[in-house]
Each structure stands twice: as structure tokens, then as C-alpha cells.
Amino acid sequence: MMLSIKNLHASIGGKEILKGINLEIKAGEVHAIMGPNGSGKSTLSSVLAGREDYEVTEGSVIFNGKNLLELSPEDRAREGLFLAFQYPIEIPGVSNVNFLKTAINEIRAYKGLEPMEAKDFLARLKEKQKLVELDGKLANRSVNEGFSGGEKKRNEIFQMAMLDPCLSILDETDSGLDIDALRIVAGGVNKLKSKDNATIVITHYQRLLDYIVPDVVHVLFNGKIVKTGSKELALELEEKGYDFIKEEIGA
Amino acid sequence: MANEILAEQISSEYKYGFVTDIEADNAPKGLNEDIIRFISKKKNEPQWMLEYRLKAFKYWLTLEEPNWAHVSYIKPNFQDIIYYSAPKPKVQLNSLDEVDPELLKTFEKLGISIEEQKRLSGVESRIAVDIVMDSVSVKTTFKETLSEKGIIFCSFGEAVQEHPELVKKYMGSVVPYTDNFYAALNSAVFTDGSFCYIPKGVRCPMELSTYFRINASGTGQFERTLIVADEDAYVSYLEGCTAPMRDENQLHAAVVEIVTHKNAEVKYSTVQNWYPGDKNGKGGIFNFVTKRGVCLEDNSKISWTQVETGSAVTWKYPSVILKGDNSIGEFYSVALTNNHQQADTGTKMIHLGKNTRSTIISKGISAGFSNNSYRGLVRIAKGASNARNFSQCDSLLMGDKCGAHTFPYIEIKDKSAIVEHEATTSKIGEDQLFYCKQRGIDNEKAIGLIVNGYCKEVLNKLPMEFAVEAQKLLSVSLEGSVG
Ligand SMILES: Nc1ncnc2c1ncn2[C@@H]1O[C@H](COP(=O)(O)OP(=O)(O)O)[C@@H](O)[C@H]1O
Ligand SMILES: [Mg+2]
């Protein structure tokens, strides 16, 4: 088991947002988490990534045999956890290339590896840029600064490709993308998929799931996973809306 | 914290070599005419130089220490300072190889790596260095290579001896001794510094660099720099500064003057890392400096670029007087304060000529309990038609115990002027830090990245080898200040 979440409760400012999440993910799998706005999807990804504003009050998370909740956010990243942010952050004056080089070498240092050779880095840069059809100019610009919404999302997937994580969480990567950009981003994610890594795709539209086909679909509602099924569950949600879930669970 | 470690390393250098010799060549403490005569005699100066000093001293006696800057400190006791201290070794140094290797190591650590530059580039090094330790110049490198082009680059003392006509002509022409309290004091007691003259039509083939170092305890440092670029000349000049860690406050009151003739250009870059005091605000350098350039003739240009991370109290406004028509003045500054440091720094752009242009980019970073002020004057005189100025003053706050202040003064006496001023204040974002951490970058490295990104416009103006050191310095100076 790559990721095993048991009875996870988390709150912010004394307000409980996650109310007992259980989730198991194996290498090679793609899981989709769907749910209406405010149900706690971004909270779950933030808690997994180690954002300090949230307090975990109960439960456990084991990631590749390690107690994830004991690790600092940077060590979680170095252990191979990647979060594609719903709202990517701008860092003025820091070029994408410099940012990624720093990140890659920090991750390598954690694993006891030497910094990456410049020519290997450049080769990887070129290859991955192609994968998400990222304009070469964007790679040299400051991290996300002045990027359009779609460019920011594409840049997240580009970073994911560069860092080659073990578990990727894509938080509404589809929002703000037009259909062409969506196809490119989804294509990139699919190409990066292997039997050794896993992906959590957070979305509230089933549209993305036409391109990134999930093995399992979960419905998150009011801080709990209320339904789990196959990819057909996403279609059913699309058709009937989230109200049918509410009815089913008697909310 | 890292500042202290760094400073400790620096101070520990002085267990060796120089220290034993320093005692022998100190002036007694205090300030009076006899001390000034002593300094002048030590330096074997001509009568006119002594007279200049004495005039300045008499004038200084009539002045009061200024207190308009946004800083507070216990005023130095001018009778408690040693005004002349020479780290004169018993054996005369003939080549760089004879300089104390520990001293060279210190310079290397702080970015002025003479050894490395020599090794990497052999004789054709791109940097010539003058090292001023306490009061006297220790070593000027590459003098011969430069003199082939007619460039004079030597210690100020040497210039007084060998080029008195140039010194007489230009010294005090930009910063007269009547300019202000510290300029008057400097004019009375200055002990050494650098002198540089680029003759007509010569582009200086290498960066010229002066390295200032306060070493001995109880001393003040009062150096003068004078740079003259004759018609069509160009030079890029670098200045680095450090001082060991001491409990006492030490005074540094320098004067820098730049003169550019027709079509000439001078780029002056400073990385200032005087000891800032400990984390409780004890000790550190008082840096009260007057730096000014005059674009004397048409189409000339002066740029100041400074990265300021050191000193307990800084009071410094590198300025440009745009006298020649079409002349250009630039000021690019990063001022970082941490712990209890106080900085009041900025620039003055005085537009006198027609079609003169000036640019001011100031990036302040405040952390800890520090106070960081930008103070800038843009004056467009009557008749300075079509003058333009653009100013951008950004402040970055780290934590909520520090302060950032902006004091822009704009005086426009000519209607055709276009003056733009932009100012922003921001906080280093938790979101930015978390984003970096999520990519595997730890807190300190993330702060370094974000701060260097914020300063990029200024760092880009520095010569390559200086920019790398400045970047490291910014990160080191902020270590442990957030999170
Ligand atoms: N910083 C915060 N302070 C208080 N409540 C918050 C904060 N962040 C999110 N919440 C609340 O937590 C709930 C879940 O938010 P979120 O995880 O962003 O939902 P989703 O991503 O599913 O739309 C919402 O009710 C939201 O208002
Ligand atoms: Mg969300």
C-alpha cells in the first residue's frame, strides 16, 4: 500500500473540516475525489502536504511505510508527495528554471545524491516542456508571475513532470482550462503514469475524467468520503448532480 | 546567527599576523590639531594637504551632529576614538603571496577572492584590488597592467604624493568639507582610501575594486575615495567592506566622490557587510557615509548599485548631480536590516542640465526588530528642461516587529519635468513559503529564493562575481529570521 489514511480528522481555527477520512491507494492506481464546493477536498490535500494552519486531531496517514504526519512539508515532498495547487503561487523574480533546479537538488540531497549535472537538467527540462507543450519562454519566466490561469495549471504539471513524484495530488487542475489545454494537461498526466506511481485527481466535474480515467472514484461530502465506486460513479454524479448523494446519505 | 558565526571567523583571523604590529603604529586616542598634524606627518603629506585638514577640522568644531535621520543611537564620543592605526607589518609586502593567507581567506569568504581571480585568469585578471585595512592601504594589485593604459589606481595617500595636481583639482569638488558633519570630520582625519583616474578615451579593461576593512579595536575608519573619468572614459568600480565582531560601536565615516567628464561613465557597486552588532543590538559599525557623484559634462553617466546588509546604524545617500546636458544618474539599492539594525538610506538626484534622466530602484528588507527607511530626494532645477525621473521603492517585511518607512522628497522647479514615483510594501507570504516547501525546499532556502527574487532588478546590475556573493550574503543575513 502506498498511501493509507485512517479516520483522519482535521480542523482549522477550531472548526472541524475533515471528519474521519479513510482512503487506501496502491502504486499504479488513479483515484478521483469528487464533491461539491466546500466539502473539504482542498483541505485534505493541504493536510496531506503538511500545511501548518491545519490541526490533525485524530487518525493516521502512512505513506510508503512512513508516518506522513510526523514529516515536515519539505520532507513529505522529498519522500515523493507532490501537490498541484488549486491556486498556484507567484514568486516574483525567481525563474521557473532556478526554482526547479533548487527543488530537484534539495530532493536529491535528501536522498544522498549529488546535485544534478547541468546537462542532464537541461535535457530533462526540454523533454518535460514538450510533454505539457509548455512554451520555452514560460520556463524562463518568474514562477507563475503574470501567467494566465491556464498557464499556471500547465506549469504545475510541468513541475510534477520535472520532480517525478511517487504520489501526485491534482487539486482542480482542470478548472480554468479550455478543452485544448485540458487535453494537453491530461495527456501529460497519462504519460507520466507508471506502475510505480499513483495519482489523486480532485475535481468536481467529470469532464477531466474522460481524459484521465480513474480506477476508483470517491465522493467527499461534508468532510467524509460518503461513496466509493468505479468510474461510472462519476458519470452518475454528472447526470444526477450532488443532490442524489445528499438524499442517499440522508443529509 | 550565521552573521555571528561569519563575524567570529573574521575576528579570529586576527589572532595572527597583523595584530602584533598594529600597536606600534597607533595614534593616541582623541581628536585635536596635534592628532591631525600627527596623521599628516605619518603620511608625509605636503603642506596644502595639512592645511586642508586643519580648515576642515576648524569648520567641524562649529557643527553639531545631525539627528534628522530615522535612527537612534548613542552618539560616538569623538575623543574616545583612535584616528590613525596602521597594520604595518615589519616586513614589507612585495607580492600578494606574502599577504597573510588567513587574511586572504577572509577576503575569499566574503567574495573578494584575489587568489582565485589570479589563478583563474592569470595575469589578465579582470579585477584589480586595493585593500584598505583600518587606516592604510595594504596592497594594490595590477597597478602595472593599468598604468600601461594611463589609468591611475592607487591608494589615496600615494595619489597625494604622486599626483598632487589631480587630487588638488578634484578633492572636495563634489563633497566639500562644509557639506555635512561627517564629511567635515572625514576631511580632517581621513587616513587613506582609493584614488582612480581614467584618462580620455580609455575604457578600463578590468573591474577596479577596493576592499575596506576595520580591524583594530577602538579605531574609526575614515577613508576617502576619488574617482575621475575623463572624456569618453569608462570604469566599473567595486567596493566591499567588513569588520570583525566587537562589543563596541565603531565609527566608519567615509567620503566618496565621483566626477565624470563628457561622455564618460562610472559604475560604482558596493557590497557593504560591516559588522551589524549581535542579535541584541550590542556592538556593530556606525556607517555614516557621504557618497556623491557629479556628471560634470554632457552625456555622462553615473550609476550607484549597493547591497547593504551590515552595520548597526547606516546613514547613507549615494547621490548624483546631473550637471551636464543629457546626463544620466542611477541608483539601485538593496538594504537589508535584521535584529536591531537601523538603516536610513536612499539617494539624491539633482537635475541641473537639460534632458537629464534618473532612475531609482530601492528594495528594502526588514526583519527582526530592525528599522529600514528609504529617504530620497529628486530635485529638478529651473532650466533643467525635459528632465525625467522614475523612482520605485519597495519594502518587504519579515515578521511584525520590524519597520519600513519611505520618505520621498520631490522638488520640481521646471514644468517640463516628468517624475514618477511608485512605492509598495509587502510581507513575505506564508503561501509562497509553503509552495516552496511543497517542492522540497526548506524554510531558509525558500526565504533566500524569495528575497533574492525580490531583489533581482538590483542584483542584476552588479558584476557577475559580486552578484553571486551578494545573493549568498542576503540569505545568510536572514538565516533564522522567519519561522
Ligand atoms: N482558513 C480557513 N479558515 C476557516 N475555514 C476554512 C479555511 N479554509 C477552508 N475553510 C473551510 O473549510 C471547508 C472546506 O474547504 P475546502 O477544503 O477548500 O473545500 P473544497 O476544496 O472541497 O471546495 C469550507 O467550508 C471552507 O469554508
Ligand atoms: Mg478546493
Short mmCIF file of N, CA, C and O in Angstrom, two decimals, chain A residues 21-89:
data_model
loop_
_atom_site.label_atom_id
_atom_site.label_comp_id
_atom_site.label_asym_id
_atom_site.label_seq_id
_atom_site.Cartn_x
_atom_site.Cartn_y
_atom_site.Cartn_z
N ILE A 21 -11.67 10.61 7.53
CA ILE A 21 -11.42 10.14 6.15
C ILE A 21 -10.70 8.80 6.20
O ILE A 21 -9.73 8.63 6.95
N ASN A 22 -11.15 7.86 5.38
CA ASN A 22 -10.44 6.60 5.18
C ASN A 22 -10.19 6.44 3.69
O ASN A 22 -11.10 6.62 2.88
N LEU A 23 -8.93 6.13 3.35
CA LEU A 23 -8.59 6.03 1.93
C LEU A 23 -7.33 5.20 1.80
O LEU A 23 -6.37 5.37 2.54
N GLU A 24 -7.34 4.25 0.82
CA GLU A 24 -6.14 3.44 0.58
C GLU A 24 -5.81 3.48 -0.91
O GLU A 24 -6.69 3.31 -1.75
N ILE A 25 -4.55 3.75 -1.18
CA ILE A 25 -4.14 3.85 -2.58
C ILE A 25 -2.90 3.00 -2.81
O ILE A 25 -1.94 3.05 -2.04
N LYS A 26 -2.96 2.20 -3.89
CA LYS A 26 -1.82 1.34 -4.25
C LYS A 26 -1.05 1.96 -5.41
O LYS A 26 -1.60 2.74 -6.19
N ALA A 27 0.20 1.57 -5.54
CA ALA A 27 1.01 2.02 -6.68
C ALA A 27 0.30 1.63 -7.97
O ALA A 27 -0.34 0.58 -8.06
N GLY A 28 0.39 2.50 -8.96
CA GLY A 28 -0.20 2.23 -10.27
C GLY A 28 -1.65 2.67 -10.39
O GLY A 28 -2.23 2.62 -11.47
N GLU A 29 -2.25 3.14 -9.29
CA GLU A 29 -3.68 3.49 -9.33
C GLU A 29 -3.92 4.97 -9.54
O GLU A 29 -3.11 5.81 -9.17
N VAL A 30 -5.08 5.28 -10.12
CA VAL A 30 -5.57 6.65 -10.19
C VAL A 30 -6.89 6.72 -9.44
O VAL A 30 -7.82 5.96 -9.73
N HIS A 31 -6.93 7.59 -8.43
CA HIS A 31 -8.17 7.79 -7.68
C HIS A 31 -8.71 9.18 -7.96
O HIS A 31 -7.95 10.15 -7.97
N ALA A 32 -10.01 9.25 -8.16
CA ALA A 32 -10.63 10.57 -8.29
C ALA A 32 -11.38 10.88 -7.01
O ALA A 32 -12.01 9.99 -6.42
N ILE A 33 -11.25 12.14 -6.54
CA ILE A 33 -12.08 12.58 -5.42
C ILE A 33 -12.96 13.71 -5.92
O ILE A 33 -12.47 14.72 -6.43
N MET A 34 -14.27 13.46 -5.82
CA MET A 34 -15.22 14.47 -6.30
C MET A 34 -16.03 14.97 -5.11
O MET A 34 -16.04 14.36 -4.04
N GLY A 35 -16.69 16.06 -5.31
CA GLY A 35 -17.52 16.56 -4.22
C GLY A 35 -17.81 18.02 -4.44
O GLY A 35 -17.05 18.72 -5.12
N PRO A 36 -18.91 18.49 -3.87
CA PRO A 36 -19.28 19.90 -4.07
C PRO A 36 -18.27 20.85 -3.43
O PRO A 36 -17.47 20.44 -2.59
N ASN A 37 -18.35 22.12 -3.81
CA ASN A 37 -17.51 23.15 -3.20
C ASN A 37 -17.66 23.15 -1.70
O ASN A 37 -18.77 23.03 -1.18
N GLY A 38 -16.55 23.29 -1.02
CA GLY A 38 -16.59 23.40 0.43
C GLY A 38 -16.68 22.07 1.15
O GLY A 38 -16.81 22.03 2.38
N SER A 39 -16.57 20.96 0.41
CA SER A 39 -16.72 19.66 1.08
C SER A 39 -15.42 19.23 1.77
O SER A 39 -15.43 18.30 2.57
N GLY A 40 -14.30 19.90 1.47
CA GLY A 40 -13.05 19.57 2.17
C GLY A 40 -11.97 18.97 1.28
O GLY A 40 -10.96 18.45 1.77
N LYS A 41 -12.14 19.06 -0.04
CA LYS A 41 -11.16 18.45 -0.95
C LYS A 41 -9.79 19.12 -0.83
O LYS A 41 -8.76 18.44 -0.70
N SER A 42 -9.79 20.46 -0.88
CA SER A 42 -8.50 21.16 -0.77
C SER A 42 -7.92 21.02 0.63
O SER A 42 -6.70 20.95 0.79
N THR A 43 -8.79 20.94 1.61
CA THR A 43 -8.31 20.73 2.98
C THR A 43 -7.56 19.41 3.08
O THR A 43 -6.47 19.33 3.64
N LEU A 44 -8.14 18.36 2.48
CA LEU A 44 -7.48 17.06 2.50
C LEU A 44 -6.11 17.13 1.84
O LEU A 44 -5.11 16.64 2.38
N SER A 45 -6.04 17.79 0.69
CA SER A 45 -4.73 17.86 0.02
C SER A 45 -3.74 18.69 0.83
O SER A 45 -2.57 18.35 0.93
N SER A 46 -4.21 19.78 1.44
CA SER A 46 -3.33 20.60 2.27
C SER A 46 -2.82 19.83 3.48
O SER A 46 -1.64 19.94 3.85
N VAL A 47 -3.70 19.07 4.11
CA VAL A 47 -3.30 18.30 5.29
C VAL A 47 -2.27 17.25 4.89
O VAL A 47 -1.26 17.05 5.57
N LEU A 48 -2.50 16.61 3.74
CA LEU A 48 -1.52 15.60 3.29
C LEU A 48 -0.17 16.26 2.97
O LEU A 48 0.88 15.70 3.25
N ALA A 49 -0.22 17.47 2.40
CA ALA A 49 1.03 18.14 2.05
C ALA A 49 1.71 18.78 3.26
O ALA A 49 2.86 19.18 3.18
N GLY A 50 0.97 18.88 4.37
CA GLY A 50 1.60 19.34 5.61
C GLY A 50 1.45 20.82 5.92
O GLY A 50 2.26 21.40 6.63
N ARG A 51 0.43 21.43 5.39
CA ARG A 51 0.20 22.84 5.67
C ARG A 51 -0.05 23.03 7.17
O ARG A 51 -0.90 22.37 7.76
N GLU A 52 0.73 23.95 7.79
CA GLU A 52 0.72 24.04 9.26
C GLU A 52 -0.55 24.67 9.84
O GLU A 52 -0.84 24.48 11.02
N ASP A 53 -1.32 25.39 9.02
CA ASP A 53 -2.54 26.02 9.53
C ASP A 53 -3.56 25.00 10.04
O ASP A 53 -4.40 25.32 10.86
N TYR A 54 -3.47 23.80 9.52
CA TYR A 54 -4.46 22.78 9.88
C TYR A 54 -3.96 21.94 11.04
O TYR A 54 -2.79 21.59 11.12
N GLU A 55 -4.90 21.58 11.92
CA GLU A 55 -4.53 20.73 13.04
C GLU A 55 -5.16 19.36 12.84
O GLU A 55 -6.38 19.26 12.63
N VAL A 56 -4.32 18.35 12.84
CA VAL A 56 -4.84 17.00 12.75
C VAL A 56 -5.21 16.55 14.16
O VAL A 56 -4.36 16.53 15.05
N THR A 57 -6.48 16.26 14.37
CA THR A 57 -6.92 15.95 15.73
C THR A 57 -7.04 14.45 15.98
O THR A 57 -7.06 14.01 17.12
N GLU A 58 -7.10 13.68 14.91
CA GLU A 58 -7.29 12.24 15.08
C GLU A 58 -6.88 11.53 13.79
O GLU A 58 -6.93 12.14 12.72
N GLY A 59 -6.51 10.27 13.92
CA GLY A 59 -6.27 9.46 12.73
C GLY A 59 -4.80 9.34 12.36
O GLY A 59 -3.93 9.90 13.02
N SER A 60 -4.55 8.59 11.29
CA SER A 60 -3.17 8.35 10.88
C SER A 60 -3.06 8.34 9.36
O SER A 60 -4.03 8.08 8.65
N VAL A 61 -1.86 8.68 8.89
CA VAL A 61 -1.58 8.60 7.46
C VAL A 61 -0.22 7.92 7.29
O VAL A 61 0.79 8.41 7.79
N ILE A 62 -0.22 6.79 6.61
CA ILE A 62 1.04 6.11 6.33
C ILE A 62 1.32 6.22 4.84
O ILE A 62 0.47 5.92 4.01
N PHE A 63 2.53 6.71 4.54
CA PHE A 63 2.93 6.90 3.14
C PHE A 63 4.20 6.12 2.91
O PHE A 63 5.23 6.38 3.55
N ASN A 64 4.14 5.12 2.05
CA ASN A 64 5.29 4.23 1.80
C ASN A 64 5.94 3.76 3.09
O ASN A 64 7.16 3.79 3.24
N GLY A 65 5.10 3.36 4.04
CA GLY A 65 5.62 2.80 5.29
C GLY A 65 6.03 3.83 6.32
O GLY A 65 6.39 3.49 7.44
N LYS A 66 5.98 5.12 5.96
CA LYS A 66 6.38 6.16 6.92
C LYS A 66 5.16 6.90 7.47
O LYS A 66 4.15 7.04 6.76
N ASN A 67 5.28 7.35 8.71
CA ASN A 67 4.22 8.15 9.31
C ASN A 67 4.27 9.57 8.71
O ASN A 67 5.06 10.40 9.12
N LEU A 68 3.41 9.80 7.75
CA LEU A 68 3.47 11.06 6.99
C LEU A 68 3.29 12.27 7.90
O LEU A 68 3.93 13.31 7.71
N LEU A 69 2.41 12.14 8.88
CA LEU A 69 2.06 13.30 9.71
C LEU A 69 3.22 13.78 10.57
O LEU A 69 3.19 14.89 11.08
N GLU A 70 4.24 12.94 10.73
CA GLU A 70 5.40 13.35 11.51
C GLU A 70 6.43 14.09 10.67
O GLU A 70 7.38 14.65 11.20
N LEU A 71 6.27 14.07 9.37
CA LEU A 71 7.27 14.69 8.50
C LEU A 71 6.96 16.16 8.24
O LEU A 71 5.81 16.57 8.20
N SER A 72 8.03 16.95 8.05
CA SER A 72 7.86 18.36 7.67
C SER A 72 7.33 18.40 6.24
O SER A 72 7.47 17.43 5.49
N PRO A 73 6.71 19.50 5.86
CA PRO A 73 6.19 19.60 4.48
C PRO A 73 7.27 19.32 3.43
O PRO A 73 7.02 18.63 2.44
N GLU A 74 8.50 19.86 3.67
CA GLU A 74 9.54 19.65 2.66
C GLU A 74 9.98 18.19 2.60
O GLU A 74 10.27 17.67 1.53
N ASP A 75 9.98 17.52 3.76
CA ASP A 75 10.35 16.10 3.73
C ASP A 75 9.26 15.25 3.07
O ASP A 75 9.56 14.25 2.43
N ARG A 76 8.02 15.64 3.22
CA ARG A 76 6.95 14.92 2.52
C ARG A 76 7.18 15.03 1.01
O ARG A 76 7.05 14.05 0.27
N ALA A 77 7.54 16.24 0.57
CA ALA A 77 7.82 16.44 -0.86
C ALA A 77 9.01 15.59 -1.28
O ALA A 77 9.00 14.96 -2.34
N ARG A 78 10.03 15.58 -0.43
CA ARG A 78 11.24 14.82 -0.76
C ARG A 78 10.99 13.33 -0.77
O ARG A 78 11.67 12.57 -1.45
N GLU A 79 9.98 12.89 0.01
CA GLU A 79 9.59 11.48 0.01
C GLU A 79 8.75 11.14 -1.22
O GLU A 79 8.38 9.99 -1.43
N GLY A 80 8.42 12.14 -2.02
CA GLY A 80 7.74 11.85 -3.27
C GLY A 80 6.27 12.24 -3.32
O GLY A 80 5.53 11.75 -4.17
N LEU A 81 5.85 13.14 -2.40
CA LEU A 81 4.48 13.60 -2.46
C LEU A 81 4.42 14.94 -3.17
O LEU A 81 5.17 15.86 -2.83
N PHE A 82 3.58 15.04 -4.17
CA PHE A 82 3.50 16.28 -4.95
C PHE A 82 2.08 16.78 -4.97
O PHE A 82 1.14 16.02 -5.19
N LEU A 83 1.92 18.08 -4.75
CA LEU A 83 0.60 18.69 -4.82
C LEU A 83 0.58 19.73 -5.93
O LEU A 83 1.36 20.69 -5.92
N ALA A 84 -0.31 19.50 -6.91
CA ALA A 84 -0.56 20.54 -7.91
C ALA A 84 -1.63 21.44 -7.32
O ALA A 84 -2.76 21.01 -7.10
N PHE A 85 -1.24 22.69 -7.00
CA PHE A 85 -2.11 23.58 -6.24
C PHE A 85 -3.34 24.02 -7.03
O PHE A 85 -3.26 24.26 -8.24
N GLN A 86 -4.46 24.15 -6.32
CA GLN A 86 -5.65 24.69 -6.96
C GLN A 86 -5.38 26.14 -7.38
O GLN A 86 -5.78 26.56 -8.45
N TYR A 87 -4.67 26.88 -6.50
CA TYR A 87 -4.30 28.26 -6.82
C TYR A 87 -2.78 28.40 -6.73
O TYR A 87 -2.25 28.71 -5.66
N PRO A 88 -2.07 28.13 -7.83
CA PRO A 88 -0.60 28.20 -7.79
C PRO A 88 -0.11 29.60 -7.39
O PRO A 88 -0.75 30.60 -7.70
N ILE A 89 1.01 29.62 -6.68
CA ILE A 89 1.52 30.85 -6.07
C ILE A 89 2.56 31.50 -6.99
O ILE A 89 3.35 30.82 -7.63
#
